[in-house]
Coordinates of C-alpha atoms in Angstrom, one line a residue:
X838 CA 102.5 232.9 152.1
X839 CA 103.7 229.2 152.0
X840 CA 101.3 226.8 153.7
X841 CA 101.0 223.1 154.2
X842 CA 97.9 220.9 154.8
X843 CA 98.5 217.7 156.8
X844 CA 95.8 215.2 156.8
X845 CA 95.6 212.2 159.2
X846 CA 93.5 210.2 156.8
X847 CA 95.1 208.2 153.9
X848 CA 92.8 209.7 151.2
X849 CA 92.2 213.1 149.8
X850 CA 88.5 213.4 150.6
X851 CA 87.9 210.8 153.3
X852 CA 86.3 207.4 152.7
X853 CA 85.3 207.0 149.0
X854 CA 83.9 203.4 148.9
X855 CA 80.7 204.3 150.8
X856 CA 78.0 204.1 148.2
X857 CA 77.1 200.5 148.6
X858 CA 74.9 198.4 150.7
X859 CA 77.8 196.3 152.0
X860 CA 80.0 199.3 153.1
X861 CA 80.6 199.5 156.9
X862 CA 81.3 203.2 156.9
X863 CA 78.6 205.4 158.2
X864 CA 78.0 208.9 156.7
X865 CA 75.8 211.8 157.6
X866 CA 75.1 213.9 154.5
X867 CA 76.2 217.5 154.4
X868 CA 73.8 220.3 154.0
X869 CA 74.9 223.7 152.6
X870 CA 73.0 226.9 152.8
X871 CA 73.6 230.7 152.7
X872 CA 76.2 230.9 155.5
X873 CA 78.3 228.1 153.9
X874 CA 78.1 229.5 150.4
X875 CA 79.0 233.0 151.5
X876 CA 82.2 231.5 153.1
X877 CA 83.0 229.5 150.0
X878 CA 82.6 232.6 147.8
X879 CA 84.8 234.5 150.2
X880 CA 87.7 232.2 149.3
X881 CA 87.6 233.8 145.8
X882 CA 88.4 230.6 144.0
X883 CA 86.8 230.8 140.5
X884 CA 84.4 227.9 139.8
X885 CA 84.5 226.4 143.3
X886 CA 80.9 227.2 144.3
X887 CA 79.6 226.0 140.9
X888 CA 81.6 222.8 141.2
X889 CA 79.9 222.1 144.6
X890 CA 76.5 223.1 143.3
X891 CA 76.8 220.8 140.3
X892 CA 77.2 217.8 142.7
X893 CA 74.5 218.9 145.2
X894 CA 70.7 218.4 145.3
X895 CA 68.5 221.5 146.0
X896 CA 65.8 220.8 148.5
X897 CA 63.0 223.3 149.2
X898 CA 60.8 221.3 151.7
X899 CA 60.7 218.4 154.0
X900 CA 58.1 215.7 153.3
X901 CA 56.7 214.1 156.5
X902 CA 55.5 210.5 156.2
X903 CA 53.1 209.2 158.7
X904 CA 50.3 206.6 159.2
X905 CA 46.9 208.1 159.8
X906 CA 44.3 206.8 162.2
X907 CA 42.8 204.4 159.6
X908 CA 46.3 202.9 158.9
X909 CA 46.9 204.6 155.6
X910 CA 50.1 206.3 154.6
X911 CA 50.1 210.1 154.5
X912 CA 52.6 212.7 153.1
X913 CA 52.7 216.3 154.3
X914 CA 55.0 218.8 152.6
X915 CA 56.5 221.5 155.0
X916 CA 58.4 224.2 153.0
X917 CA 61.6 225.6 154.5
X918 CA 60.8 229.2 153.5
X919 CA 57.9 231.4 152.3
X920 CA 60.3 232.9 149.7
X921 CA 61.1 229.5 148.1
X922 CA 64.7 229.4 149.4
X923 CA 66.3 226.0 149.5
X924 CA 69.2 224.0 151.1
X925 CA 71.7 221.9 149.1
X926 CA 72.5 218.4 150.1
X927 CA 75.8 216.7 149.1
X928 CA 78.4 214.4 150.5
X929 CA 81.6 215.3 152.5
X930 CA 83.6 213.5 149.9
X931 CA 82.3 215.8 147.2
X932 CA 83.3 218.9 149.1
X933 CA 86.7 217.4 150.0
X934 CA 87.4 216.6 146.3
X935 CA 86.3 220.1 145.1
X936 CA 88.5 221.7 147.7
X937 CA 91.5 219.5 146.8
X938 CA 91.1 220.3 143.2
X939 CA 91.1 224.0 144.1
X940 CA 94.3 223.5 146.1
X941 CA 96.1 222.1 143.1
X942 CA 96.0 225.6 141.6
X943 CA 97.8 227.1 144.7
X944 CA 101.6 227.0 144.0
X945 CA 102.5 227.8 147.6
X946 CA 100.4 225.0 149.2
X947 CA 101.7 221.5 149.9
X948 CA 99.4 218.6 150.9
X949 CA 100.5 215.6 153.0
X950 CA 98.3 212.6 153.7
X951 CA 98.8 210.0 156.4
X952 CA 100.3 212.6 158.8
X953 CA 98.9 212.2 162.3
X954 CA 99.7 214.9 164.9
X955 CA 101.2 213.2 168.0
X956 CA 102.8 216.1 169.9
X957 CA 102.8 219.9 169.7
X958 CA 104.8 222.4 171.7
X959 CA 102.7 225.6 171.3
X960 CA 105.2 227.8 173.0
X961 CA 108.2 226.6 171.0
X962 CA 106.0 226.3 167.9
X963 CA 107.0 222.8 166.9
X964 CA 104.8 219.9 165.9
X965 CA 105.5 216.2 165.6
X966 CA 103.7 214.0 163.1
X967 CA 103.6 210.3 162.7
X968 CA 103.8 209.7 159.0
X969 CA 102.3 206.5 157.6
X970 CA 103.0 205.4 154.0
X971 CA 99.6 204.7 152.4
X972 CA 98.9 201.9 149.9
X973 CA 99.0 203.1 146.3
X974 CA 95.3 202.0 145.9
X975 CA 94.4 204.7 148.4
X976 CA 96.5 207.4 146.8
X977 CA 95.0 210.7 145.8
X978 CA 95.3 209.5 142.2
X979 CA 91.9 207.7 142.9
X980 CA 90.3 211.1 142.9
X981 CA 92.3 212.5 140.0
X982 CA 94.3 214.8 142.2
X983 CA 97.8 213.5 142.0
X984 CA 99.3 216.4 140.1
X985 CA 100.5 219.0 142.5
X986 CA 100.0 216.9 145.6
X987 CA 102.8 215.7 147.8
X988 CA 103.0 212.2 149.3
X989 CA 106.3 213.1 151.1
X990 CA 106.8 209.7 152.6
X991 CA 109.7 207.6 151.1
X992 CA 109.0 204.6 153.3
X993 CA 107.6 201.3 152.3
X994 CA 103.8 200.8 152.3
X995 CA 102.5 200.5 155.8
X996 CA 105.8 201.7 157.4
X997 CA 105.8 204.8 159.6
X998 CA 108.2 207.4 160.7
X999 CA 108.1 210.4 163.0
X1000 CA 108.8 213.9 161.8
X1001 CA 109.1 217.2 163.7
X1002 CA 108.6 220.5 162.0
X1003 CA 108.5 224.1 163.0
X1004 CA 105.5 226.4 162.3
X1005 CA 104.4 230.0 162.5
X1006 CA 100.7 229.3 163.0
X1007 CA 98.5 226.2 163.0
X1008 CA 94.9 226.1 162.1
X1009 CA 93.2 223.0 163.6
X1010 CA 90.2 221.9 161.6
X1011 CA 90.5 218.3 162.5
X1012 CA 87.0 217.6 163.7
X1013 CA 85.1 216.6 166.9
X1014 CA 88.0 214.5 168.1
X1015 CA 90.6 217.2 167.4
X1016 CA 94.2 216.2 168.2
X1017 CA 95.2 219.8 168.3
X1018 CA 92.5 220.6 170.8
X1019 CA 93.9 217.9 173.0
X1020 CA 97.3 219.6 172.8
X1021 CA 95.9 222.9 173.8
X1022 CA 94.1 221.4 176.8
X1023 CA 97.3 219.9 178.0
X1024 CA 99.1 223.2 177.9
X1025 CA 96.4 225.6 179.1
X1026 CA 93.4 225.9 181.4
X1027 CA 90.9 225.4 178.7
X1028 CA 87.3 224.9 179.7
X1029 CA 85.7 222.0 177.8
X1030 CA 82.3 220.4 177.9
X1031 CA 80.8 217.5 175.9
X1032 CA 77.3 216.1 176.2
X1033 CA 75.7 213.2 174.4
X1034 CA 72.1 212.9 173.1
X1035 CA 70.4 209.7 174.2
X1036 CA 70.3 208.5 170.6
X1037 CA 72.5 206.9 168.0
X1038 CA 72.6 207.4 164.2
X1039 CA 72.7 204.5 161.7
X1040 CA 73.4 205.2 158.1
X1041 CA 71.5 203.4 155.3
X1042 CA 72.3 203.4 151.6
X1043 CA 69.4 203.1 149.1
X1044 CA 70.3 202.4 145.5
X1045 CA 68.5 204.0 142.6
X1046 CA 65.6 202.1 141.1
X1047 CA 66.0 199.9 138.0
X1048 CA 65.8 203.0 135.7
X1049 CA 68.5 204.8 137.7
X1050 CA 66.1 207.2 139.3
X1051 CA 65.4 208.2 142.9
X1052 CA 62.9 206.0 144.7
X1053 CA 61.5 209.1 146.4
X1054 CA 60.9 212.6 145.1
X1055 CA 64.4 214.2 145.2
X1056 CA 62.9 217.7 145.7
X1057 CA 62.3 216.9 149.4
X1058 CA 64.1 215.8 152.5
X1059 CA 61.9 212.9 153.7
X1060 CA 61.1 212.4 157.4
X1061 CA 59.5 209.5 159.2
X1062 CA 58.9 210.8 162.8
X1063 CA 57.8 208.6 165.6
X1064 CA 58.0 209.7 169.2
X1065 CA 61.7 209.3 170.2
X1066 CA 62.7 208.1 166.8
X1067 CA 63.1 209.6 163.3
X1068 CA 64.2 208.3 159.9
X1069 CA 65.6 210.9 157.5
X1070 CA 66.2 210.3 153.8
X1071 CA 68.2 212.7 151.6
X1072 CA 68.7 212.4 147.9
X1073 CA 72.1 212.2 146.2
X1074 CA 72.9 213.3 142.6
X1075 CA 73.5 209.8 141.3
X1076 CA 69.9 208.7 141.9
X1077 CA 70.6 207.0 145.2
X1078 CA 69.6 208.2 148.6
X1079 CA 71.0 208.0 152.1
X1080 CA 68.8 207.3 155.1
X1081 CA 69.6 208.1 158.7
X1082 CA 67.9 206.2 161.5
X1083 CA 67.9 208.0 164.9
X1084 CA 66.7 206.1 167.9
X1085 CA 67.4 205.9 171.6
X1086 CA 70.5 204.0 172.6
X1087 CA 68.5 201.3 174.4
X1088 CA 66.5 200.7 171.2
X1089 CA 69.7 200.2 169.2
X1090 CA 71.0 197.7 171.8
X1091 CA 67.7 195.8 171.7
X1092 CA 67.7 195.5 168.0
X1093 CA 71.3 194.4 167.9
X1094 CA 70.4 191.6 170.2
X1095 CA 67.2 190.8 168.3
X1096 CA 67.7 191.7 164.6
X1097 CA 64.7 189.7 163.7
X1098 CA 62.5 192.5 165.1
X1099 CA 63.9 195.1 162.6
X1100 CA 61.1 194.4 160.1
X1101 CA 58.4 195.1 162.7
X1102 CA 60.3 198.1 164.1
X1103 CA 60.5 199.7 160.7
X1104 CA 56.9 198.8 159.7
X1105 CA 55.6 200.4 162.9
X1106 CA 57.8 203.5 163.1
X1107 CA 58.8 204.2 159.5
X1108 CA 55.9 202.9 157.4
X1109 CA 56.8 202.5 153.7
X1110 CA 60.5 202.4 154.1
X1111 CA 60.4 198.6 153.9
X1112 CA 60.0 197.3 151.3
X1113 CA 59.5 200.4 149.1
X1114 CA 63.0 201.8 149.7
X1115 CA 64.9 198.8 151.1
X1116 CA 64.4 195.1 151.5
X1117 CA 64.3 193.6 155.0
X1118 CA 67.6 191.8 154.2
X1119 CA 69.2 195.1 153.2
X1120 CA 68.0 196.7 156.5
X1121 CA 69.4 193.9 158.6
X1122 CA 72.7 193.8 156.7
X1123 CA 73.3 197.5 157.0
X1124 CA 72.1 197.9 160.6
X1125 CA 74.3 195.1 161.9
X1126 CA 77.4 196.0 160.0
X1127 CA 77.4 199.8 159.7
X1128 CA 78.9 202.1 162.4
X1129 CA 76.4 203.4 164.9
X1130 CA 77.4 207.0 165.5
X1131 CA 77.1 208.8 168.8
X1132 CA 75.5 212.3 168.7
X1133 CA 77.7 214.7 170.7
X1134 CA 77.7 218.4 171.4
X1135 CA 81.0 220.0 172.3
X1136 CA 81.6 223.4 173.7
X1137 CA 85.1 224.9 174.2
X1138 CA 86.1 227.9 176.4
X1139 CA 88.8 229.1 174.0
X1140 CA 89.5 228.6 170.4
X1141 CA 93.2 229.3 170.3
X1142 CA 96.5 229.5 172.1
X1143 CA 98.5 232.8 172.1
X1144 CA 99.8 233.5 168.6
X1145 CA 100.4 229.8 167.9
X1146 CA 97.1 228.2 166.8
X1147 CA 93.3 228.5 166.4
X1148 CA 90.6 225.9 166.2
X1149 CA 87.9 226.2 163.5
X1150 CA 84.8 224.1 162.8
X1151 CA 84.0 220.9 164.7
X1152 CA 87.3 221.1 166.5
X1153 CA 86.1 224.1 168.5
X1154 CA 82.3 223.4 168.5
X1155 CA 80.5 220.2 167.6
X1156 CA 76.7 220.1 167.3
X1157 CA 74.2 217.3 166.6
X1158 CA 73.1 217.2 162.9
X1159 CA 69.4 218.0 163.4
X1160 CA 69.6 221.5 162.1
X1161 CA 72.0 220.6 159.4
X1162 CA 74.2 223.6 160.3
X1163 CA 77.5 221.9 161.3
X1164 CA 79.3 222.4 158.0
X1165 CA 77.8 225.8 157.5
X1166 CA 78.9 227.1 160.9
X1167 CA 82.4 225.7 160.4
X1168 CA 82.7 227.4 157.0
X1169 CA 81.4 230.6 158.6
X1170 CA 84.2 230.3 161.2
X1171 CA 86.8 230.4 158.5
X1172 CA 85.2 233.4 156.8
X1173 CA 84.8 235.4 160.1
X1174 CA 88.3 234.5 161.3
X1175 CA 90.0 235.8 158.1
X1176 CA 87.6 238.5 156.9
X1177 CA 86.9 240.1 160.3
X1178 CA 90.1 239.5 162.3
X1179 CA 93.2 238.4 160.3
X1180 CA 92.7 240.7 157.2
X1181 CA 91.9 243.8 159.3
X1182 CA 94.8 243.1 161.7
X1183 CA 97.3 243.0 158.8
X1184 CA 95.8 246.0 157.0
X1185 CA 98.0 249.0 157.9
X1186 CA 100.0 247.2 160.5
X1187 CA 103.2 245.1 160.6
X1188 CA 103.4 242.0 162.7
X1189 CA 106.1 239.4 163.1
X1190 CA 103.6 236.6 163.4
X1191 CA 100.6 235.5 161.3
X1192 CA 98.0 236.0 164.1
X1193 CA 98.9 238.1 167.1
X1194 CA 97.6 236.7 170.5
X1195 CA 95.3 239.7 170.9
X1196 CA 93.6 239.0 167.6
X1197 CA 93.3 235.3 168.5
X1198 CA 91.7 236.2 171.8
X1199 CA 89.3 238.7 170.2
X1200 CA 88.1 236.1 167.8
X1201 CA 87.4 233.6 170.6
X1202 CA 85.4 236.2 172.6
X1203 CA 83.4 237.3 169.5
X1204 CA 82.7 233.8 168.0
X1205 CA 82.2 231.6 171.1
X1206 CA 78.8 232.8 172.2
X1207 CA 77.4 232.5 168.7
X1208 CA 78.6 228.9 168.1
X1209 CA 77.4 227.9 171.5
X1210 CA 74.0 229.4 170.8
X1211 CA 73.9 227.4 167.5
X1212 CA 74.9 224.2 169.3
X1213 CA 71.9 224.7 171.6
X1214 CA 69.6 225.4 168.7
X1215 CA 70.6 222.2 167.0
X1216 CA 70.0 220.1 170.1
X1217 CA 66.6 221.7 170.7
X1218 CA 65.5 221.1 167.1
X1219 CA 65.5 217.3 167.6
X1220 CA 62.1 217.7 169.4
X1221 CA 60.6 219.2 166.2
X1222 CA 62.1 216.5 164.0
X1223 CA 60.6 213.8 166.1
X1224 CA 57.1 215.1 165.3
X1225 CA 58.0 216.2 161.8
X1226 CA 56.1 219.4 162.1
X1227 CA 56.1 222.5 164.4
X1228 CA 54.2 222.1 167.7
X1229 CA 50.5 223.0 167.6
X1230 CA 51.1 226.0 169.8
X1231 CA 53.7 227.4 167.4
X1232 CA 51.6 227.1 164.2
X1233 CA 49.7 230.4 164.6
X1234 CA 52.9 232.3 165.1
X1235 CA 54.6 230.6 162.2
X1236 CA 51.6 231.5 160.0
X1237 CA 51.8 235.1 161.2
X1238 CA 55.6 235.3 160.6
X1239 CA 55.4 233.7 157.1
X1240 CA 52.7 236.1 155.9
X1241 CA 54.6 239.1 157.2
X1242 CA 57.8 238.0 155.6
X1243 CA 56.1 237.3 152.3
X1244 CA 53.9 240.4 152.1
X1245 CA 55.7 243.0 154.3
X1246 CA 59.4 242.1 154.2
X1247 CA 60.4 245.6 155.3
X1248 CA 59.1 244.8 158.8
X1249 CA 62.0 242.3 159.2
X1250 CA 59.6 239.8 160.8
X1251 CA 61.4 236.7 159.7
X1252 CA 60.8 233.1 160.9
X1253 CA 63.4 231.7 163.2
X1254 CA 64.5 228.9 160.8
X1255 CA 64.9 231.4 157.9
X1256 CA 67.1 233.6 160.0
X1257 CA 69.4 230.7 161.0
X1258 CA 69.6 228.9 157.7
X1259 CA 69.1 231.6 155.0
X1260 CA 70.5 234.6 156.8
X1261 CA 73.9 235.9 157.9
X1262 CA 73.1 237.5 161.3
X1263 CA 75.0 236.4 164.3
X1264 CA 73.3 233.5 166.1
X1265 CA 73.0 235.6 169.3
X1266 CA 71.2 238.3 167.3
X1267 CA 68.9 235.6 165.7
X1268 CA 67.9 234.3 169.2
X1269 CA 67.4 237.9 170.5
X1270 CA 65.2 238.8 167.5
X1271 CA 63.2 235.6 167.9
X1272 CA 62.5 236.4 171.5
X1273 CA 61.4 239.9 170.5
X1274 CA 59.1 238.5 167.8
X1275 CA 57.6 236.1 170.2
X1276 CA 56.7 238.9 172.6
X1277 CA 55.2 241.0 169.8
X1278 CA 53.1 238.1 168.5
X1279 CA 51.8 237.4 172.0
X1280 CA 50.8 241.0 172.4
X1281 CA 49.1 240.8 169.0
X1282 CA 47.3 237.6 169.9
X1283 CA 46.3 239.1 173.3
X1284 CA 45.0 242.2 171.6
X1285 CA 42.9 240.1 169.2
X1286 CA 41.4 238.2 172.1
X1287 CA 40.7 241.4 174.0
X1288 CA 39.0 243.0 171.0
X1289 CA 37.0 239.8 170.5
X1290 CA 35.8 239.8 174.1
X1291 CA 34.9 243.5 173.9
X1292 CA 32.9 242.9 170.8
X1293 CA 31.1 240.0 172.4
X1294 CA 30.3 242.1 175.4
X1295 CA 28.9 245.0 173.3
X1296 CA 26.8 242.5 171.3
X1297 CA 25.5 240.9 174.6
X1298 CA 24.5 244.4 175.9
X1299 CA 22.8 245.3 172.7

């Protein structure tokens, strides 16, 4: 079936020139785990998973950096899974390039860059795009993708034109600020909610050391937790690392007004980052010139409009990055939409449209409660990241679950994090099983206490 991909940005995989101290573009690294890879494998593109893995860093644990009571620096490793499972950290540009290379092999797909959706009549199935000619220096040839791609803009560099085209079905995967979602909201009674975390994210680039190696052990995701703040460092395949500073909005505003306090701020909250990973000058330069990203959660009441369109990924649900599940959940959207709804609908039936309205509605009703549950999970996880470790009250339960999963896997008593990140169950099912396991653990703990009290009573009587 012929298809076209229309991209608002001027480049094939988003901003490329980001791996430098002087870049003003902020990035949040992407984490891939089981749900994401299952979706990628479901695309049945030979070599696609391997290409992404070759440009990703496997991480098995988080390393928590703190200062002890005597002032010394401590490091505590917190594994992600008792079975040794890992997450893979990469960059959005890497995934974008791999996907574009895969599209080159699809003869029925055309790709257009610099096409911004400006209007869409979902009933008449027509869409209007503003087409902006891009500079040759930003062309897809930068990524080695020119062959098979279509610029489709005969105008001079910087010139723009408007083009209207008909469509059978539109898939909106255009992110948290989705233009297609705005069109749906104008033409239907769509419930929509967005909420902001009282924090901002600032991205820092850390170059390799003089030998081209990572400045921190690349087998870990490194955390510096401090009350309402956290600094997260993830490794990249080229020996560099990216750091994400998360702090309250008021703290950002204060530091913007008084950048001379950044050295003290980092020394107090993120000990060892300066000067071991970055100089004071690099911290000031990047903090003052990089984007400061808002952390927003978005929930939508519907994911499509009749038989005209569907929203997938961040366009239909946006979550804060603290559980590193945004990309995985979006990829899982694609898999579920096609494998569980579109493919079965066309199997043994004949439709005059790609996605019947009933199928679209069924997908929304099935998927919406799951992604909203995951959005809540991501927001709640911020509290754990700010301490770096599970709360003291949850440590006995975690110890109990880890040992059961490791030594008695048939009992299906799996830690919550492992179910979310390394499993494939619906997020609603994950939350339900977690509540059930919590009840069982409390019963087990109460029974132990009761047995202990009885034993003490018997001993006292004797």
